[in-house]
Coordinates of C-alpha atoms in Angstrom, one line a residue:
Chain A
M1 CA -18.5 22.7 22.8
F2 CA -15.9 24.1 20.3
E3 CA -16.4 27.9 20.1
F4 CA -15.0 29.3 16.8
E5 CA -13.0 32.0 18.6
D6 CA -11.4 29.5 21.1
R7 CA -8.2 27.6 20.8
V8 CA -8.3 23.8 21.5
E9 CA -6.5 23.3 24.8
F10 CA -4.2 20.3 24.5
P11 CA -2.3 18.7 27.4
E12 CA 1.5 18.9 27.2
R13 CA 2.6 16.2 24.7
N14 CA 5.6 15.5 22.5
L15 CA 3.6 14.3 19.5
D16 CA 1.0 16.4 17.7
I17 CA -0.9 13.9 15.4
L18 CA -1.1 10.2 15.5
T19 CA -2.7 8.8 12.3
V20 CA -4.0 5.2 12.7
G21 CA -5.0 3.1 9.7
E22 CA -4.3 2.5 6.0
M23 CA -0.8 3.0 4.6
L24 CA -0.8 1.3 1.2
I25 CA 0.3 1.3 -2.4
D26 CA -1.6 3.3 -5.0
M27 CA -1.1 1.8 -8.4
I28 CA -2.3 4.5 -10.8
S29 CA -2.5 4.1 -14.6
E30 CA -0.3 6.4 -16.6
E31 CA -2.8 6.7 -19.4
Y32 CA -6.5 7.2 -19.4
G33 CA -8.4 4.1 -20.3
D34 CA -12.1 3.5 -20.0
S35 CA -11.7 -0.2 -20.7
F36 CA -8.6 -0.8 -18.6
E37 CA -6.5 -0.9 -21.8
S38 CA -3.8 1.2 -20.0
R39 CA -0.7 -0.9 -20.0
T40 CA 1.5 0.9 -17.4
Y41 CA 0.9 1.8 -13.8
G42 CA 2.9 4.0 -11.5
K43 CA 3.5 2.9 -7.9
F44 CA 2.9 5.5 -5.3
F45 CA 3.0 5.9 -1.5
G46 CA -0.7 6.1 -0.4
G47 CA -3.4 5.9 2.2
S48 CA -5.1 9.0 3.4
P49 CA -3.9 9.0 7.0
S50 CA -0.3 8.4 6.0
N51 CA -0.6 11.2 3.5
I52 CA -1.8 13.5 6.2
A53 CA 1.2 12.5 8.3
M54 CA 3.5 13.4 5.4
N55 CA 1.8 16.8 5.0
V56 CA 1.8 17.8 8.6
K57 CA 5.5 17.0 8.9
R58 CA 6.2 19.4 6.0
L59 CA 4.0 22.0 7.6
G60 CA 6.1 21.8 10.8
A61 CA 4.1 19.6 13.1
R62 CA 5.0 16.2 14.7
P63 CA 3.2 13.2 13.3
L64 CA 3.4 9.5 14.0
V65 CA 2.0 6.8 11.8
A66 CA 0.4 3.6 13.1
S67 CA -0.2 1.2 10.2
A68 CA 0.3 -2.4 9.2
V69 CA 2.1 -3.3 6.0
G70 CA 3.2 -6.7 4.6
A71 CA 6.6 -8.2 5.4
D72 CA 7.3 -7.8 1.7
G73 CA 9.0 -5.5 -0.7
L74 CA 6.1 -3.1 -1.0
G75 CA 5.9 -2.8 2.8
H76 CA 9.6 -2.1 2.9
F77 CA 9.1 0.6 0.2
L78 CA 6.4 2.3 2.3
I79 CA 8.5 2.2 5.5
E80 CA 11.5 3.7 3.7
H81 CA 9.4 6.5 2.3
L82 CA 8.3 7.4 5.9
K83 CA 11.9 7.3 7.1
E84 CA 13.1 9.5 4.3
A85 CA 10.5 12.1 5.3
G86 CA 11.8 11.9 8.9
I87 CA 8.8 10.2 10.3
D88 CA 9.1 7.8 13.2
T89 CA 8.1 4.2 12.1
R90 CA 8.0 2.5 15.5
C91 CA 4.2 2.0 15.2
V92 CA 4.4 0.5 11.7
Q93 CA 3.8 -3.2 12.0
Q94 CA 4.9 -5.8 9.4
V95 CA 2.5 -8.7 9.1
E96 CA 2.1 -11.8 7.0
E97 CA -0.6 -10.5 4.7
S98 CA 0.5 -8.7 1.5
T99 CA 0.8 -4.9 1.7
S100 CA -2.6 -3.4 0.8
M101 CA -3.0 -1.8 -2.6
V102 CA -5.5 0.2 -4.5
V103 CA -5.4 0.0 -8.4
I104 CA -6.8 3.1 -10.0
T105 CA -7.3 3.3 -13.8
K106 CA -7.7 6.8 -14.9
S107 CA -10.9 7.4 -16.8
R108 CA -12.8 10.2 -18.5
A109 CA -15.7 9.0 -16.5
T110 CA -15.4 8.4 -12.7
P111 CA -12.4 6.2 -12.1
I112 CA -13.4 3.1 -10.2
P113 CA -10.7 2.0 -7.7
I114 CA -10.1 -1.7 -7.2
F115 CA -9.2 -2.6 -3.6
Y116 CA -6.7 -5.2 -2.6
R117 CA -6.8 -5.3 1.2
G118 CA -4.3 -7.4 3.1
A119 CA -2.0 -6.1 5.7
D120 CA -3.9 -3.0 6.5
Y121 CA -6.6 -4.7 8.5
Q122 CA -4.2 -6.7 10.6
L123 CA -3.1 -3.7 12.7
A124 CA -2.8 -4.9 16.3
Y125 CA -3.1 -2.9 19.5
T126 CA 0.5 -3.1 20.6
T127 CA 2.4 -1.5 23.5
E128 CA 3.9 1.0 21.0
L129 CA 0.5 2.1 19.8
K130 CA -0.8 2.4 23.4
E131 CA 2.2 4.5 24.3
A132 CA 1.8 6.7 21.3
L133 CA -1.8 7.4 22.4
E134 CA -0.5 8.7 25.7
R135 CA 1.8 11.2 24.1
T136 CA -0.2 12.7 21.2
K137 CA -2.6 15.6 21.1
I138 CA -4.7 14.4 18.2
V139 CA -5.6 11.0 16.8
H140 CA -6.9 10.7 13.3
F141 CA -8.5 7.8 11.4
S142 CA -10.8 7.1 8.5
C143 CA -13.4 4.4 7.7
W144 CA -10.8 1.9 6.5
P145 CA -9.8 0.5 9.9
L146 CA -13.4 0.4 11.1
S147 CA -14.5 -1.7 8.1
R148 CA -12.9 -5.0 8.9
K149 CA -11.8 -7.2 11.8
P150 CA -9.4 -7.6 13.4
V151 CA -8.3 -3.9 13.0
R152 CA -11.7 -2.8 14.1
Q153 CA -11.1 -4.2 17.6
T154 CA -7.8 -2.2 17.6
M155 CA -9.7 0.9 16.7
E156 CA -12.2 0.4 19.5
E157 CA -9.3 0.3 21.9
V158 CA -7.7 3.3 20.3
I159 CA -10.9 5.3 20.6
R160 CA -11.4 4.2 24.2
D161 CA -7.8 5.0 25.3
A162 CA -7.8 8.3 23.3
G163 CA -10.8 9.4 25.3
R164 CA -9.2 8.4 28.6
N165 CA -6.0 10.3 27.7
G166 CA -7.7 13.5 26.7
V167 CA -6.7 13.1 23.0
L168 CA -8.7 15.0 20.4
I169 CA -10.5 12.3 18.3
C170 CA -10.8 13.2 14.6
F171 CA -12.5 11.0 12.1
D172 CA -12.8 11.1 8.3
P173 CA -16.2 9.5 7.7
N174 CA -15.2 8.5 4.1
Y175 CA -17.8 5.7 4.2
H176 CA -18.1 3.5 1.1
P177 CA -20.0 0.2 1.1
M178 CA -17.3 -1.4 -1.0
L179 CA -14.9 -1.3 2.0
W180 CA -17.2 -3.4 4.1
E181 CA -17.7 -7.1 4.0
K182 CA -20.8 -8.0 2.0
G183 CA -23.9 -8.3 4.1
E184 CA -22.7 -6.0 6.9
D185 CA -24.3 -2.6 7.4
G186 CA -21.2 -0.4 7.5
A187 CA -23.2 2.8 7.7
L188 CA -24.8 1.7 10.9
Y189 CA -21.5 0.8 12.4
V190 CA -20.0 4.2 11.4
K191 CA -23.0 6.0 13.0
S192 CA -22.4 4.1 16.3
I193 CA -18.8 5.4 16.4
L194 CA -19.7 9.0 16.1
R195 CA -20.6 9.6 19.7
H196 CA -17.0 9.1 20.6
V197 CA -15.7 11.5 18.0
D198 CA -14.8 15.2 18.4
I199 CA -14.4 16.3 14.9
V200 CA -15.5 14.9 11.5
K201 CA -15.0 16.2 8.0
P202 CA -17.4 14.5 5.6
S203 CA -17.8 15.5 2.0
E204 CA -21.4 15.8 0.7
D205 CA -21.0 12.4 -1.0
D206 CA -19.8 10.9 2.3
A207 CA -22.9 12.3 4.1
Q208 CA -25.2 11.1 1.4
R209 CA -23.8 7.5 1.5
L210 CA -24.3 7.5 5.3
F211 CA -27.6 9.3 5.6
G212 CA -29.1 9.5 2.2
P213 CA -29.6 12.8 0.2
D214 CA -30.5 15.9 2.2
T215 CA -29.6 19.6 2.5
P216 CA -26.1 20.5 3.8
E217 CA -27.7 22.0 6.9
N218 CA -29.7 18.8 7.7
Q219 CA -26.6 16.7 7.1
L220 CA -24.6 18.8 9.6
R221 CA -27.5 18.2 12.1
K222 CA -27.4 14.4 11.7
F223 CA -23.7 14.3 12.6
L224 CA -24.3 16.6 15.6
D225 CA -27.2 14.6 16.8
L226 CA -25.1 11.5 16.9
G227 CA -22.7 13.2 19.2
V228 CA -20.0 14.8 17.1
K229 CA -18.8 18.2 18.5
L230 CA -17.6 19.9 15.3
V231 CA -18.7 19.0 11.8
I232 CA -16.8 20.2 8.7
L233 CA -19.0 19.5 5.7
T234 CA -16.9 20.1 2.5
L235 CA -18.7 21.4 -0.5
G236 CA -16.0 21.2 -3.2
K237 CA -15.7 24.5 -5.1
D238 CA -18.4 26.0 -2.7
G239 CA -16.0 25.7 0.2
A240 CA -17.2 24.2 3.5
L241 CA -20.0 24.6 6.0
V242 CA -18.9 24.1 9.7
S243 CA -21.1 23.7 12.7
N244 CA -20.4 23.3 16.4
G245 CA -24.1 22.8 17.1
K246 CA -24.7 26.3 18.2
E247 CA -23.3 28.3 15.2
T248 CA -22.8 27.4 11.6
V249 CA -20.1 29.2 9.6
K250 CA -19.5 29.2 5.9
F251 CA -15.9 29.1 4.6
D252 CA -15.2 30.0 1.0
T253 CA -12.7 28.1 -1.1
L254 CA -9.3 29.8 -1.5
A255 CA -8.5 27.8 -4.6
K256 CA -7.9 29.7 -7.8
D257 CA -6.1 27.1 -10.1
V258 CA -7.3 23.5 -9.9
A259 CA -4.9 21.0 -11.5
D260 CA -5.8 17.9 -9.5
T261 CA -8.3 17.4 -6.7
T262 CA -6.6 14.2 -5.4
G263 CA -5.5 14.7 -1.8
A264 CA -7.2 18.0 -1.3
G265 CA -9.2 16.7 1.6
D266 CA -6.1 15.4 3.3
A267 CA -4.4 18.7 2.7
F268 CA -7.3 20.4 4.5
W269 CA -7.0 18.2 7.5
S270 CA -3.2 18.8 7.5
G271 CA -3.5 22.6 7.6
F272 CA -6.2 22.5 10.1
Y273 CA -4.3 20.2 12.4
A274 CA -1.0 22.0 12.1
A275 CA -2.8 25.3 13.0
L276 CA -4.7 23.8 15.9
V277 CA -1.6 22.4 17.6
K278 CA 0.2 25.7 17.0
G279 CA -2.5 27.2 19.2
Y280 CA -4.6 29.1 16.6
P281 CA -8.3 29.6 17.3
I282 CA -10.7 27.1 15.5
R283 CA -11.9 29.7 13.0
R284 CA -8.4 30.5 12.0
A285 CA -7.3 26.9 11.9
L286 CA -10.2 26.1 9.5
K287 CA -8.9 28.9 7.3
F288 CA -5.4 27.3 7.3
G289 CA -7.1 24.1 6.2
M290 CA -8.8 25.9 3.3
A291 CA -5.4 27.5 2.4
V292 CA -3.4 24.3 2.4
S293 CA -6.1 22.6 0.4
A294 CA -6.1 25.5 -2.1
Y295 CA -2.3 25.2 -2.3
K296 CA -2.4 21.5 -3.0
L297 CA -5.1 21.9 -5.7
Q298 CA -2.6 23.7 -7.9
Y299 CA -0.4 20.7 -8.3
M300 CA -0.7 17.1 -9.6
G301 CA -0.4 14.3 -7.0
A302 CA -1.9 13.3 -3.6
V303 CA 1.0 14.7 -1.6
V304 CA 2.8 17.8 -2.8
D305 CA 5.8 19.6 -1.4
L306 CA 4.2 22.0 1.1
P307 CA 5.9 25.1 2.6
R308 CA 5.8 25.5 6.4
L309 CA 2.6 26.7 7.9
E310 CA 3.8 30.2 8.6
E311 CA 4.1 30.8 4.8
F312 CA 0.4 30.3 4.3
E313 CA -0.4 33.2 6.6
Q314 CA 0.8 35.8 4.2
R315 CA 0.2 33.9 1.0
Y316 CA -3.5 33.5 1.7
Q317 CA -3.9 36.6 4.0
I318 CA -5.2 34.5 6.9
Chain B
M1 CA 0.0 -47.5 -17.5
F2 CA 1.2 -45.0 -20.1
E3 CA 3.6 -46.7 -22.4
F4 CA 5.9 -44.3 -24.1
E5 CA 5.2 -45.7 -27.6
D6 CA 1.4 -45.5 -27.1
R7 CA -1.0 -42.8 -27.9
V8 CA -3.5 -41.7 -25.3
E9 CA -6.9 -42.9 -26.4
F10 CA -9.4 -40.1 -25.9
P11 CA -13.2 -40.4 -26.2
E12 CA -14.8 -38.3 -29.0
R13 CA -15.0 -34.7 -27.6
N14 CA -15.4 -31.3 -29.1
L15 CA -13.0 -29.7 -26.7
D16 CA -9.3 -30.6 -26.2
I17 CA -8.1 -28.9 -23.0
L18 CA -10.2 -27.4 -20.2
T19 CA -8.0 -25.3 -17.8
V20 CA -9.5 -24.7 -14.4
G21 CA -8.1 -22.1 -12.1
E22 CA -6.2 -18.8 -11.8
M23 CA -6.6 -16.2 -14.5
L24 CA -5.2 -13.0 -13.1
I25 CA -3.2 -9.8 -13.6
D26 CA 0.6 -9.9 -13.5
M27 CA 1.9 -6.5 -12.5
I28 CA 5.6 -6.6 -13.5
S29 CA 8.1 -3.8 -12.8
E30 CA 9.7 -2.2 -15.8
E31 CA 13.0 -1.7 -14.1
Y32 CA 15.0 -4.0 -11.9
G33 CA 14.9 -2.9 -8.3
D34 CA 16.2 -4.9 -5.3
S35 CA 14.5 -2.5 -2.9
F36 CA 11.2 -2.1 -4.8
E37 CA 12.3 1.3 -5.9
S38 CA 10.9 0.6 -9.4
R39 CA 8.3 3.2 -10.1
T40 CA 6.4 1.8 -13.1
Y41 CA 4.7 -1.6 -13.6
G42 CA 3.3 -3.2 -16.7
K43 CA -0.1 -4.9 -16.5
F44 CA -0.2 -8.3 -18.2
F45 CA -2.7 -11.1 -18.8
G46 CA -1.6 -13.9 -16.5
G47 CA -2.2 -17.1 -14.6
S48 CA -0.5 -20.3 -15.7
P49 CA -3.6 -22.3 -16.8
S50 CA -4.9 -19.4 -18.8
N51 CA -1.5 -19.0 -20.4
I52 CA -1.6 -22.6 -21.4
A53 CA -5.1 -22.1 -22.9
M54 CA -3.7 -19.1 -25.0
N55 CA -0.7 -21.3 -26.1
V56 CA -2.7 -24.4 -27.2
K57 CA -5.1 -22.2 -29.1
R58 CA -2.1 -20.9 -31.1
L59 CA -0.8 -24.4 -31.6
G60 CA -4.1 -25.4 -33.2
A61 CA -5.9 -27.2 -30.3
R62 CA -9.3 -26.3 -28.7
P63 CA -9.1 -24.9 -25.2
L64 CA -11.7 -23.7 -22.7
V65 CA -10.9 -21.6 -19.6
A66 CA -12.8 -21.9 -16.4
S67 CA -11.8 -19.1 -14.0
A68 CA -13.2 -16.5 -11.7
V69 CA -12.4 -12.8 -12.1
G70 CA -13.7 -9.7 -10.4
A71 CA -16.7 -7.8 -11.7
D72 CA -14.3 -4.9 -12.2
G73 CA -12.2 -3.3 -14.9
L74 CA -9.3 -5.7 -14.6
G75 CA -11.7 -8.7 -14.9
H76 CA -13.2 -7.2 -18.0
F77 CA -9.7 -6.7 -19.4
L78 CA -8.9 -10.4 -18.9
I79 CA -12.1 -11.6 -20.5
E80 CA -11.6 -9.3 -23.5
H81 CA -8.1 -10.7 -23.9
L82 CA -9.5 -14.3 -24.1
K83 CA -12.2 -13.2 -26.6
E84 CA -9.6 -11.5 -28.8
A85 CA -7.7 -14.8 -28.9
G86 CA -10.9 -16.6 -30.0
I87 CA -11.3 -18.5 -26.7
D88 CA -14.8 -19.3 -25.4
T89 CA -15.5 -17.4 -22.1
R90 CA -18.7 -19.1 -21.0
C91 CA -16.9 -20.6 -18.0
V92 CA -15.4 -17.4 -16.8
Q93 CA -17.3 -16.3 -13.8
Q94 CA -17.4 -12.6 -12.6
V95 CA -17.6 -12.4 -8.8
E96 CA -17.7 -9.7 -6.1
E97 CA -14.0 -10.0 -5.0
S98 CA -11.3 -8.0 -6.8
T99 CA -9.6 -9.7 -9.8
S100 CA -6.6 -11.6 -8.4
M101 CA -3.2 -10.1 -9.0
V102 CA 0.5 -10.9 -8.6
V103 CA 3.0 -8.1 -8.3
I104 CA 6.5 -9.0 -9.4
T105 CA 9.4 -6.6 -8.9
K106 CA 12.3 -7.7 -11.1
S107 CA 15.4 -8.2 -9.2
R108 CA 19.0 -9.3 -9.8
A109 CA 18.4 -11.8 -7.0
T110 CA 15.3 -14.0 -7.0
P111 CA 12.2 -11.9 -7.6
I112 CA 9.7 -12.4 -4.8
P113 CA 6.1 -12.2 -6.0
I114 CA 3.5 -10.6 -3.9
F115 CA 0.1 -12.3 -4.1
Y116 CA -3.2 -10.5 -4.1
R117 CA -5.8 -13.2 -4.1
G118 CA -9.4 -12.3 -4.5
A119 CA -11.8 -13.5 -7.2
D120 CA -9.7 -16.6 -8.2
Y121 CA -10.7 -18.6 -5.2
Q122 CA -14.4 -17.9 -5.6
L123 CA -14.8 -20.2 -8.6
A124 CA -18.0 -22.1 -8.3
Y125 CA -19.0 -25.5 -9.7
T126 CA -21.6 -24.3 -12.2
T127 CA -23.6 -26.0 -14.8
E128 CA -21.4 -24.6 -17.5
L129 CA -18.3 -26.0 -15.8
K130 CA -19.9 -29.4 -15.4
E131 CA -20.9 -29.5 -19.0
A132 CA -17.4 -28.5 -20.1
L133 CA -16.1 -31.5 -18.2
E134 CA -18.4 -33.7 -20.2
R135 CA -17.0 -32.5 -23.5
T136 CA -13.2 -32.2 -23.0
K137 CA -10.4 -34.6 -23.4
I138 CA -8.0 -33.1 -20.8
V139 CA -8.5 -31.1 -17.7
H140 CA -5.6 -29.1 -16.3
F141 CA -5.1 -27.3 -13.0
S142 CA -2.3 -26.1 -10.7
C143 CA -2.0 -25.8 -6.9
W144 CA -3.7 -22.4 -6.9
P145 CA -7.3 -23.6 -6.8
L146 CA -6.5 -26.3 -4.3
S147 CA -5.0 -23.9 -1.8
R148 CA -8.1 -22.1 -0.6
K149 CA -11.8 -22.6 -0.1
P150 CA -14.3 -22.3 -1.6
V151 CA -12.6 -23.1 -4.9
R152 CA -11.1 -26.2 -3.4
Q153 CA -14.5 -27.8 -3.1
T154 CA -15.1 -26.9 -6.8
M155 CA -11.8 -28.7 -7.7
E156 CA -12.8 -31.8 -5.7
E157 CA -16.0 -31.9 -7.8
V158 CA -14.0 -31.2 -11.0
I159 CA -11.6 -34.1 -10.2
R160 CA -14.5 -36.4 -9.3
D161 CA -16.5 -35.7 -12.5
A162 CA -13.4 -35.7 -14.7
G163 CA -12.7 -39.3 -13.5
R164 CA -16.3 -40.3 -14.1
N165 CA -16.2 -38.8 -17.6
G166 CA -12.9 -40.4 -18.7
V167 CA -11.1 -37.1 -18.9
L168 CA -7.3 -37.1 -18.6
I169 CA -6.4 -35.4 -15.4
C170 CA -3.2 -33.3 -15.5
F171 CA -1.9 -31.3 -12.6
D172 CA 0.9 -28.8 -12.2
P173 CA 2.1 -29.4 -8.6
N174 CA 3.6 -25.9 -8.3
Y175 CA 3.3 -26.1 -4.6
H176 CA 4.4 -23.1 -2.5
P177 CA 3.5 -22.6 1.1
M178 CA 2.8 -18.9 0.5
L179 CA -0.3 -19.9 -1.4
W180 CA -1.8 -21.7 1.5
E181 CA -3.5 -20.2 4.5
K182 CA -1.1 -19.9 7.5
G183 CA -1.3 -23.0 9.7
E184 CA -2.6 -25.4 7.0
D185 CA -0.3 -28.2 5.7
G186 CA -0.7 -27.6 2.0
A187 CA 1.9 -30.2 1.0
L188 CA -0.2 -32.9 2.8
Y189 CA -3.3 -31.8 0.9
V190 CA -1.5 -31.8 -2.4
K191 CA -0.2 -35.3 -1.8
S192 CA -3.7 -36.5 -1.0
I193 CA -4.9 -35.3 -4.4
L194 CA -2.2 -37.2 -6.4
R195 CA -4.0 -40.5 -6.4
H196 CA -6.7 -39.0 -8.6
V197 CA -4.1 -37.5 -11.1
D198 CA -2.9 -39.0 -14.3
I199 CA 0.0 -36.8 -15.2
V200 CA 2.1 -34.3 -13.2
K201 CA 5.0 -32.0 -14.2
P202 CA 6.9 -30.9 -11.2
S203 CA 10.1 -28.9 -11.3
E204 CA 12.9 -30.0 -9.0
D205 CA 12.0 -27.0 -6.7
D206 CA 8.3 -28.1 -6.6
A207 CA 9.4 -31.7 -5.7
Q208 CA 11.7 -30.4 -3.0
R209 CA 9.0 -28.2 -1.5
L210 CA 6.6 -31.1 -1.4
F211 CA 8.9 -33.9 -0.3
G212 CA 12.2 -32.3 0.8
P213 CA 15.5 -32.6 -1.0
D214 CA 16.3 -35.9 -2.8
T215 CA 17.7 -37.3 -6.0
P216 CA 15.6 -36.9 -9.2
E217 CA 15.0 -40.6 -9.4
N218 CA 13.7 -40.7 -5.8
Q219 CA 11.4 -37.7 -6.4
L220 CA 9.9 -39.5 -9.4
R221 CA 9.2 -42.5 -7.3
K222 CA 7.4 -40.5 -4.6
F223 CA 4.9 -39.1 -7.1
L224 CA 4.4 -42.6 -8.6
D225 CA 3.9 -44.2 -5.2
L226 CA 1.2 -41.7 -4.4
G227 CA -0.7 -42.9 -7.5
V228 CA 0.3 -40.6 -10.4
K229 CA 0.6 -42.5 -13.7
L230 CA 3.1 -40.4 -15.6
V231 CA 5.6 -38.0 -13.9
I232 CA 7.5 -35.4 -15.9
L233 CA 10.3 -34.0 -13.6
T234 CA 11.8 -30.9 -15.3
L235 CA 15.5 -30.2 -14.7
G236 CA 15.9 -26.7 -16.3
K237 CA 18.8 -26.8 -18.7
D238 CA 19.3 -30.5 -18.1
G239 CA 15.9 -31.3 -19.8
A240 CA 13.4 -33.6 -18.1
L241 CA 13.2 -37.0 -16.6
V242 CA 10.0 -38.9 -17.3
S243 CA 8.7 -42.0 -15.7
N244 CA 5.6 -44.2 -16.1
G245 CA 6.6 -46.4 -13.1
K246 CA 8.1 -49.1 -15.4
E247 CA 10.5 -47.1 -17.5
T248 CA 12.3 -43.8 -17.0
V249 CA 13.3 -41.7 -20.0
K250 CA 15.6 -38.7 -20.2
F251 CA 14.7 -35.9 -22.6
D252 CA 17.4 -33.3 -23.4
T253 CA 16.5 -29.7 -23.7
L254 CA 16.1 -28.4 -27.2
A255 CA 16.8 -24.8 -26.2
K256 CA 19.8 -22.9 -27.7
D257 CA 19.1 -19.3 -26.9
V258 CA 17.5 -18.4 -23.6
A259 CA 16.1 -14.9 -23.4
D260 CA 13.5 -15.4 -20.6
T261 CA 12.5 -18.5 -18.7
T262 CA 9.1 -17.1 -17.7
G263 CA 6.3 -19.3 -19.1
A264 CA 8.7 -22.1 -20.3
G265 CA 6.9 -24.7 -18.2
D266 CA 3.5 -23.6 -19.5
A267 CA 4.9 -23.8 -23.1
F268 CA 6.0 -27.4 -22.3
W269 CA 2.5 -28.4 -21.2
S270 CA 1.0 -26.7 -24.2
G271 CA 3.2 -28.5 -26.8
F272 CA 2.7 -31.8 -25.0
Y273 CA -1.1 -31.4 -24.8
A274 CA -1.5 -30.2 -28.4
A275 CA 0.5 -33.3 -29.6
L276 CA -1.4 -35.7 -27.4
V277 CA -4.8 -34.6 -28.7
K278 CA -3.4 -34.8 -32.2
G279 CA -2.8 -38.5 -31.6
Y280 CA 1.0 -38.5 -31.3
P281 CA 2.5 -41.2 -29.0
I282 CA 3.6 -40.1 -25.6
R283 CA 7.3 -40.1 -26.3
R284 CA 6.8 -37.9 -29.3
A285 CA 4.3 -35.6 -27.5
L286 CA 7.0 -35.1 -24.8
K287 CA 9.4 -34.0 -27.5
F288 CA 6.8 -31.5 -28.8
G289 CA 6.7 -30.2 -25.2
M290 CA 10.4 -29.8 -25.2
A291 CA 10.3 -28.1 -28.6
V292 CA 7.6 -25.5 -27.7
S293 CA 9.4 -24.8 -24.5
A294 CA 12.7 -24.2 -26.4
Y295 CA 10.9 -21.9 -28.8
K296 CA 9.3 -19.8 -26.1
L297 CA 12.7 -19.5 -24.3
Q298 CA 14.1 -17.4 -27.1
Y299 CA 11.6 -14.6 -26.5
M300 CA 10.7 -12.3 -23.6
G301 CA 7.3 -12.7 -22.0
A302 CA 5.1 -15.4 -20.5
V303 CA 3.1 -16.0 -23.6
V304 CA 4.7 -15.6 -27.0
D305 CA 3.3 -15.8 -30.5
L306 CA 3.6 -19.5 -31.3
P307 CA 3.4 -21.1 -34.8
R308 CA 1.1 -24.0 -35.3
L309 CA 2.2 -27.4 -33.9
E310 CA 3.1 -28.8 -37.4
E311 CA 5.8 -26.2 -37.8
F312 CA 7.7 -27.6 -34.8
E313 CA 8.1 -31.0 -36.4
Q314 CA 10.6 -29.7 -39.0
R315 CA 12.1 -26.9 -37.0
Y316 CA 13.1 -29.2 -34.1
Q317 CA 13.4 -32.4 -36.2
I318 CA 10.9 -34.3 -34.0

């Protein structure tokens, strides 16, 4: 049980957050184009867990990234990007498949990403990864590495060893059937993982894709019933509804100006994590999540230049 | 036996060239960057067989493209591009996989492409494709659709039915081990296909990747010994060496200004095909190939705006 007024007690560790999963290239069109007439694309560092690692580093916490990229120029680019940010790359594996990529063509309607999955799902359970799990407080992953083999086996070992080592297991249930191989019931698999998970942060869309449409309160209940200990259901401009199974707390958004919603969810995770490992109680850590998310929303881009965590305290009167 | 002074006798058909295989997106960096630091990429229509179809249409011949693209925005873009060029798209299949893509980062050294294969290898042997093989004079393909299943089975049916229908079978043996699944001997498979092939056009690099290093004359002999009837070995600025097994003829390059070598080989095929179906003897058709290639070399880009075939006659004094 996570009481809102309690801190999470972590064992003594020299790492704060280990992110496991997709690190990839986002190719984003420079112009809007509903018929893909856009001619030029910008190449960006991407992948939600890796973006969280970049963010928490800026906030002052200690991340490590475990990902597989190609033994190619784009993989090299991603690794250099981590190094420049001062992030340890010992758990980045270079494999034979091409570095994974998502092509996003901006559109006045909903932009539909095109996935090019290669290296990301070749992540192996190496000695380095096993060791990282012994020295981190938190492990974070999304649906990507659950959606395909062989990385799914790696994740099952990660989850098992995280549990054995007393690591807090946090999962972004960003379920989308497009990630799964045709014919497999990905939602069913995701649900089967939840009993090993401490904290999830679904959006309403994520919850709907997993469980079908329902009220926010009922969606919270479904995650709790499947064994999750703390559920953070994000409601966009309406903030977030958080439940530990005993108590449900509403958090209002702190955002005033919204320039770009890309990466706002990752910014939330980042502020929340940085505050948890700093020893703040859960209620306050959630407020830091709301604050870092609000800060990010003011700027364009998935990862923006964040101040250190302490600065959010005054700026957002937490 | 193809005598150099003979025309190729084609049955009466309402199509000239059916290209079967990769139609894809080329993502090409705008700047040079040896460490993939290039930030912007241009999106281009690509895939060698589809480029040949575009070229022969401009030269005045009648192409048809059989390819598989994704049921996504990039696939839509490729289909629209063909339609705008007035090319029949009835044999373009839209499948569940993402539209295939090649990312090319320009480099002062040799640029190393990164392959993202998806839809292209899902091409099925449909009724439309079978019918197209009954009404074309020439079928053209490269190593791409041989390199992976299930499209390989489709190609085996294409080759079988092309033989039954008296279609001229032309193959670009652009072999590269990166196209093949790890652990499979792609060179061996390519060699096993050659006995069904009428005409090949390897570069010296292609020949070396298939057979190891050797003299041009010996490389010609290896293709002939495996059953090919006419071998066009291209030698870059040194032109081409062509053998029908009885006679070997040297063709000098007609290029004066070289702005960009991309697509020069496809331009050669295009001029050669357009001249063959127009009824020119083989020696003269090869000269048209050299001429269209020389014309293309003056301009940047894989596909350039070609004049009709007749104009090359005077311009290059063929």
